Short mmCIF file of C-alpha atoms and ligand atoms in Angstrom, two decimals:
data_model
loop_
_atom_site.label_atom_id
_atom_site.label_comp_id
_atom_site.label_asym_id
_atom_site.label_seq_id
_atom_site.Cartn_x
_atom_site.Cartn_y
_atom_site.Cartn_z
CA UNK A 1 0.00 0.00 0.00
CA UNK A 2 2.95 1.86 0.99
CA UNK A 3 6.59 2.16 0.26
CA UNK A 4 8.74 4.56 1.95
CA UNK A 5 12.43 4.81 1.03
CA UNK A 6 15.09 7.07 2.34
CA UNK A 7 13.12 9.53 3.51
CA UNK A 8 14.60 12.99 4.68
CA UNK A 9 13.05 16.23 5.51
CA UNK A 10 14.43 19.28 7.30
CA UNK A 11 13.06 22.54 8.90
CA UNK A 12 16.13 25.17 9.23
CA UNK A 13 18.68 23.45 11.34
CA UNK A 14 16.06 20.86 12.48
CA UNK A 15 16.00 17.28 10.59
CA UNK A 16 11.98 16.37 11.34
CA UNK A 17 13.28 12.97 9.04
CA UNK A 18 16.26 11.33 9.08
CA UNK A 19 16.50 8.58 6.65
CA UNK A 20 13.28 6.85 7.20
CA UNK A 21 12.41 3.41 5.64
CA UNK A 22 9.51 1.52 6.26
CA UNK A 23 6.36 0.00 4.09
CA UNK A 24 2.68 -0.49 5.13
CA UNK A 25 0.75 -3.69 3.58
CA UNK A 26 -2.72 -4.00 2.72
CA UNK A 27 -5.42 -4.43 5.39
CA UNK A 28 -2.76 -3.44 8.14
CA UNK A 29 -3.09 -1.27 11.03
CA UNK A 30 0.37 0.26 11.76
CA UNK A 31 0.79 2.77 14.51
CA UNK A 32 3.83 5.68 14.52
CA UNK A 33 4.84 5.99 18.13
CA UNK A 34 7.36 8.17 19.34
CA UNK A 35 8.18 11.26 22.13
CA UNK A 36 6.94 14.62 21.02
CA UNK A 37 8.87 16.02 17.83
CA UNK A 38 10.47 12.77 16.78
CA UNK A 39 8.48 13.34 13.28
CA UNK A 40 5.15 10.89 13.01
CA UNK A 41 3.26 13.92 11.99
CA UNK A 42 6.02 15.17 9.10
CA UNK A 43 5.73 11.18 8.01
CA UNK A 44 2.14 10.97 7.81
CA UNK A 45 2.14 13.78 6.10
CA UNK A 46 4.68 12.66 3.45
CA UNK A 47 2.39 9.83 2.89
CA UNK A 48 -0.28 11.28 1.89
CA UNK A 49 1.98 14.16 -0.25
CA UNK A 50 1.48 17.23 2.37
CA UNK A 51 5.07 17.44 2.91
CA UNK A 52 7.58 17.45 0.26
CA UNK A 53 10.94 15.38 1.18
CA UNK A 54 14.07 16.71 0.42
CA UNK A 55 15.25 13.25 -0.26
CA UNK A 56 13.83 9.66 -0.54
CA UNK A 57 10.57 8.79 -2.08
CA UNK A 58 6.80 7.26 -1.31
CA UNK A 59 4.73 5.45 -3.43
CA UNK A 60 1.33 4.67 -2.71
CA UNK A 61 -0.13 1.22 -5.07
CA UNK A 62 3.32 2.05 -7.01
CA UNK A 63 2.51 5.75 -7.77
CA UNK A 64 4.81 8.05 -6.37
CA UNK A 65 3.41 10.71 -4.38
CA UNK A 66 5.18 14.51 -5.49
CA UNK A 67 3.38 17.51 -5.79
CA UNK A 68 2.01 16.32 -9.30
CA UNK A 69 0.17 13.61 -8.34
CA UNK A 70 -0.69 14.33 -4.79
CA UNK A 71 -4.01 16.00 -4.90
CA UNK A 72 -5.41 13.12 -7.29
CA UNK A 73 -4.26 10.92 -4.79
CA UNK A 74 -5.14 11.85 -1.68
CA UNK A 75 -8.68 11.95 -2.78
CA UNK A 76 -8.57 7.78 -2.27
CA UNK A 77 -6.79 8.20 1.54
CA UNK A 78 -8.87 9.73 4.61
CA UNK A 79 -6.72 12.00 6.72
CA UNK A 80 -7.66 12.93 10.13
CA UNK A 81 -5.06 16.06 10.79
CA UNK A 82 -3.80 16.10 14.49
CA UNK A 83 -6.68 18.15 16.27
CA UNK A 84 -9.17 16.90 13.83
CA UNK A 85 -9.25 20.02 11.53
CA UNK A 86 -12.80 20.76 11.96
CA UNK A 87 -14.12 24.18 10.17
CA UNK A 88 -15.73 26.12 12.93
CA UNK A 89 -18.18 27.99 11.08
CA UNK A 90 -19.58 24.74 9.29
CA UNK A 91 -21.93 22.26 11.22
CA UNK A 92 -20.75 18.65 12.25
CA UNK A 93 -23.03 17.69 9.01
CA UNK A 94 -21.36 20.69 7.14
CA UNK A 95 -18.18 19.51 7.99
CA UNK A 96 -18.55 15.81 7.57
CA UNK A 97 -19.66 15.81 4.15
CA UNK A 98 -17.76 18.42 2.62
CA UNK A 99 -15.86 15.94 0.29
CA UNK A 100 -19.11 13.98 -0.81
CA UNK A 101 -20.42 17.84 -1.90
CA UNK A 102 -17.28 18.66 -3.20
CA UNK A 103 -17.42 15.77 -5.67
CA UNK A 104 -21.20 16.47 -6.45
CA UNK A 105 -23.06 13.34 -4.68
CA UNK A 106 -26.92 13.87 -5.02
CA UNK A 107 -28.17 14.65 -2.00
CA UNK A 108 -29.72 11.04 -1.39
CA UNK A 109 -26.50 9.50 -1.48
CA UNK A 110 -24.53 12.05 1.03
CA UNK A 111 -27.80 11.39 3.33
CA UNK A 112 -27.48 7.34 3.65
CA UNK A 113 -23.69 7.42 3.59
CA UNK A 114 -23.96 9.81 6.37
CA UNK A 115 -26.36 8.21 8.05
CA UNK A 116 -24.13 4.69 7.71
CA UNK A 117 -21.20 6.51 9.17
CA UNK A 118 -22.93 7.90 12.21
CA UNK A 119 -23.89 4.20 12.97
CA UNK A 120 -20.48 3.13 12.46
CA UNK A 121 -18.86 5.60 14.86
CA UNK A 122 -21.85 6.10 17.16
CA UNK A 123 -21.99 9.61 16.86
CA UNK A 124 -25.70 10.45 18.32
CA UNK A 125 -28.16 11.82 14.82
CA UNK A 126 -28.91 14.60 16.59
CA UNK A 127 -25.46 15.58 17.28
CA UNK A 128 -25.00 16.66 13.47
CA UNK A 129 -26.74 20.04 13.39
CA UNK A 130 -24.06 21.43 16.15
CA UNK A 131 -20.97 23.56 15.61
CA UNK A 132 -17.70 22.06 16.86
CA UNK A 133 -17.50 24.27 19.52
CA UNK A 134 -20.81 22.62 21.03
CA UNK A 135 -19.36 18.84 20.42
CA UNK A 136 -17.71 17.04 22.98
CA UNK A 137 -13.87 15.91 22.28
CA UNK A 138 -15.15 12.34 21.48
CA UNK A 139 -18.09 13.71 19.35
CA UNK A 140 -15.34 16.23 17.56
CA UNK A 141 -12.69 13.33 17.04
CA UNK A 142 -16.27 10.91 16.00
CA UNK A 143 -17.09 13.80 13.22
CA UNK A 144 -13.75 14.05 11.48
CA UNK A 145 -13.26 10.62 11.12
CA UNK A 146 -16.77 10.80 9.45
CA UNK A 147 -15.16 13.21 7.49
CA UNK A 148 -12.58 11.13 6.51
CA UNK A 149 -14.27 8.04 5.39
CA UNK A 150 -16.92 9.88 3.46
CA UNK A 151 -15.73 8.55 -0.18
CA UNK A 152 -14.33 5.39 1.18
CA UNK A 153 -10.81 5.55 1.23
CA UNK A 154 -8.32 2.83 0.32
CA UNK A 155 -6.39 3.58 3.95
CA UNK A 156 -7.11 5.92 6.92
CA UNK A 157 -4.34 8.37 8.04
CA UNK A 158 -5.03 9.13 11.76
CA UNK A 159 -2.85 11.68 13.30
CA UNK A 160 -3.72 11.48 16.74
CA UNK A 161 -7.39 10.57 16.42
CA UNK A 162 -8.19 10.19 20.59
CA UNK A 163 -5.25 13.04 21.72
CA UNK A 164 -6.62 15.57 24.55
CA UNK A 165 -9.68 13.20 25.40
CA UNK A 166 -10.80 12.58 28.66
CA UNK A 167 -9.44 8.77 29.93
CA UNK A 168 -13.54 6.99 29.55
CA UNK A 169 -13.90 9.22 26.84
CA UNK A 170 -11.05 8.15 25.35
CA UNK A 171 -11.21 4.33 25.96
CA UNK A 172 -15.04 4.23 24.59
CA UNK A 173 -13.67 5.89 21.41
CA UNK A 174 -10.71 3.16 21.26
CA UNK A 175 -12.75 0.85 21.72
CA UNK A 176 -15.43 1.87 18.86
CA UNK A 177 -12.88 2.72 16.86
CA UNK A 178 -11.00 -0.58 16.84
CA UNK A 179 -14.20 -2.25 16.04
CA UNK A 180 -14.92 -0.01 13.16
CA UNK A 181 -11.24 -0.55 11.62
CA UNK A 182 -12.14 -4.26 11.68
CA UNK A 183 -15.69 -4.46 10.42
CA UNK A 184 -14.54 -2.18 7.71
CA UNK A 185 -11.20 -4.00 6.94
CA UNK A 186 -9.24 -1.13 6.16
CA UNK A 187 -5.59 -0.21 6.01
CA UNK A 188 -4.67 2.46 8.96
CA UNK A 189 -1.76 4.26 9.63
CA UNK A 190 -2.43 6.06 12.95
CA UNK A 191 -0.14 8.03 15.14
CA UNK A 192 -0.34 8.36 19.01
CA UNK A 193 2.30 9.18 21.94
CA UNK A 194 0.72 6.83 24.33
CA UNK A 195 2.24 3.06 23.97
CA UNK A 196 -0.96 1.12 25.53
CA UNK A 197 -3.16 2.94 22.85
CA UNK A 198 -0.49 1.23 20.42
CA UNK A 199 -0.90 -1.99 21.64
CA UNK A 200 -4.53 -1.65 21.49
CA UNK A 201 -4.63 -0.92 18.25
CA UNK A 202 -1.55 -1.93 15.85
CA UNK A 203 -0.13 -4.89 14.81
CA UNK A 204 2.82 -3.87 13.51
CA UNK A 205 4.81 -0.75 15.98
CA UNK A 206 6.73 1.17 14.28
CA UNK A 207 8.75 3.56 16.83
CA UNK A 208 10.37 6.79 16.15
CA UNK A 209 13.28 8.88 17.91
CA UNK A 210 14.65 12.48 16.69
CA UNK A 211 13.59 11.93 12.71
CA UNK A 212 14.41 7.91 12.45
CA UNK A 213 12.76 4.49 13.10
CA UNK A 214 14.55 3.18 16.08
CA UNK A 215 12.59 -0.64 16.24
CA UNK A 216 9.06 -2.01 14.44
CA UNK A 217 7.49 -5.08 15.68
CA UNK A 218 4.63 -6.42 18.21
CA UNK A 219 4.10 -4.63 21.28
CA UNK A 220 5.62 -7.97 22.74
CA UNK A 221 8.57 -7.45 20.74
CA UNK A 222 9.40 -4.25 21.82
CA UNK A 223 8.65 -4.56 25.79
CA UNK A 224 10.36 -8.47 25.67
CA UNK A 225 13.80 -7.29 23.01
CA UNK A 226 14.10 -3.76 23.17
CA UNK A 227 16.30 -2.80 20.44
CA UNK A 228 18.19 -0.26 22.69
CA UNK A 229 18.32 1.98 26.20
CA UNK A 230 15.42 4.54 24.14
CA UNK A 231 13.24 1.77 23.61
CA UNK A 232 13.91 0.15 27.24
CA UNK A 233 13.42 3.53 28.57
CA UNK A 234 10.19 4.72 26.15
CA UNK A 235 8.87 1.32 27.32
CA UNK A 236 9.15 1.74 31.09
CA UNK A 237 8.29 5.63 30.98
CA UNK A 238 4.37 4.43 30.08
CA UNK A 239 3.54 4.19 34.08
CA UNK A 240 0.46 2.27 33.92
CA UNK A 241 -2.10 3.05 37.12
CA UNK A 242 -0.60 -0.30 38.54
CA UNK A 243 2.71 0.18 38.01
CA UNK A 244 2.25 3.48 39.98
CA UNK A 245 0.54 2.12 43.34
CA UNK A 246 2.96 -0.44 43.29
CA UNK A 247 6.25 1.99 42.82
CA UNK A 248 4.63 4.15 45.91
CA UNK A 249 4.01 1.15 48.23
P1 ADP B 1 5.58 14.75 16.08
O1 ADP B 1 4.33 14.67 15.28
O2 ADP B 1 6.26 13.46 16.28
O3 ADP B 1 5.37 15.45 17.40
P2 ADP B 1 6.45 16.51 13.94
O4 ADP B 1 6.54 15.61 12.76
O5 ADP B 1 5.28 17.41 14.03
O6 ADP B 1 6.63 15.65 15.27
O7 ADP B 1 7.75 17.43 13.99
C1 ADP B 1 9.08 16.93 13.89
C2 ADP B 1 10.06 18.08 14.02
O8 ADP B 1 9.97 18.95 12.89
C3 ADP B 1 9.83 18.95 15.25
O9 ADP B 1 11.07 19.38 15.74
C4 ADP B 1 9.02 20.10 14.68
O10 ADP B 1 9.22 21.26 15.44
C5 ADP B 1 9.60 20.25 13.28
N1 ADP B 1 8.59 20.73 12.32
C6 ADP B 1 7.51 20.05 11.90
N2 ADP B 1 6.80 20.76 11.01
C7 ADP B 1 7.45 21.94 10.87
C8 ADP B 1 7.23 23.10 10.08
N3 ADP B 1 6.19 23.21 9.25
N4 ADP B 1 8.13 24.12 10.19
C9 ADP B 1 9.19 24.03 11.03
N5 ADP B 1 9.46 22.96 11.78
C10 ADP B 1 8.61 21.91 11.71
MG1 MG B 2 2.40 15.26 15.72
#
């Protein structure tokens, strides 16, 4: 679905990718994982042709994303930007079918695949007609991915999709989301910080550090053979409740 080769980008002084190699098969869900500026958004964004490498190359089915053939692209991948991107001043229906309008559905069809998508990501009818501002997080982060499976995609691009949520909030939305990644058999590429979300959700972790992929494999893989002191480290930093009463007993 993917093929990533020797990708670099930089910002000034500041190498956001450093030489980054990695593929993503059909019907996969692969998670980025990483500390804060070790580059998962720059790569998911290079994926779908938002950022331009200085060096290396993508191609998605064999077509190589560049600036030529990115737009025509991207139309068969669903992005969910980090902080889900709504448009304030549309509605949650405004907002999630603005790609179903754009390519001139008839109103029929953007009104059942709408209505298929709320049931898929149990996002309440009614909750349609509000503004983002008057969603919840979940019902925000519920709406944009909506908004990115409105012209079924080939893959999902998730950058982030349960960040800043509330912890039930969060694990209902993990939880519905993991379901709807199955029934719908999709390839996903989604990014998160948090390494229990990761486990939850990928089968294949792929782990970043300062613009490079520092180990890939099974959440098993990673805790049981770290591939160095980051990874060990990365690993044990993820305190779970548990692991917390029992370090203060
Ligand atoms: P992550 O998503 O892992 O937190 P990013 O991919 O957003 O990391 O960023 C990687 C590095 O590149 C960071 O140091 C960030 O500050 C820098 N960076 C990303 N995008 C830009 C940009 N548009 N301009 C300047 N620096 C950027
Ligand atoms: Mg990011």
């Amino acid at each position: 679905m993917f093929q990533v080769r020797g990708l670099r980008k930089r910002y000034g002084a500041q190498a956001a990718l450093d030489g980054v190699d990695f593929t993503v098969d059909e019907g996969e869900t692969v998670v980025l994982l990483g500390p804060s500026g070790c580059g998962k958004s720059t790569l998911l964004k290079s994926l779908i042709g938002l950022v331009v490498p200085d060096a290396g190359e993508v191609r998605f089915r064999d077509a190589l994303v560049e600036p030529r053939t990115a737009s025509a692209l991207r139309r068969r991948m669903g992005y969910v930007v980090q902080g889900g991107g709504l448009f304030p001043h549309l509605d949650a229906r405004a907002n999630a079918t603005i790609a179903a309008r754009h390519a001139r559905w008839p109103a029929d069809r953007i009104a059942s695949r709408l209505d298929a998508l709320l049931q898929l990501t149990r996002l309440p009818p009614e909750a349609v007609n509000r503004y983002p501002s008057q969603l919840s997080g979940g019902q925000a982060q519920r709406v944009s991915l909506i908004r990115a499976l409105m012209l079924d995609p080939e893959v999902l691009l998730l950058d982030e999709p349960l960040g800043a949520l509330d912890p039930i909030t969060r694990f209902e939305l993990q939880r519905d989301l993991r379901e709807a990644f199955s029934r719908l058999r999709k390839t996903v590429v989604m990014v998160t910080h948090d390494l229990g979300e990761a486990a939850f959700f990928g089968e294949r972790l792929v782990l970043m550090r300062a613009g490079r992929i520092v180990q890939e494999g099974r959440f098993q893989d990673l805790v049981a053979r770290p591939a160095d002191d980051f990874v060990r480290r990365f690993v044990l930093a993820q305190r779970s409740p548990l692991a917390a009463l029992e370090a203060a007993t």
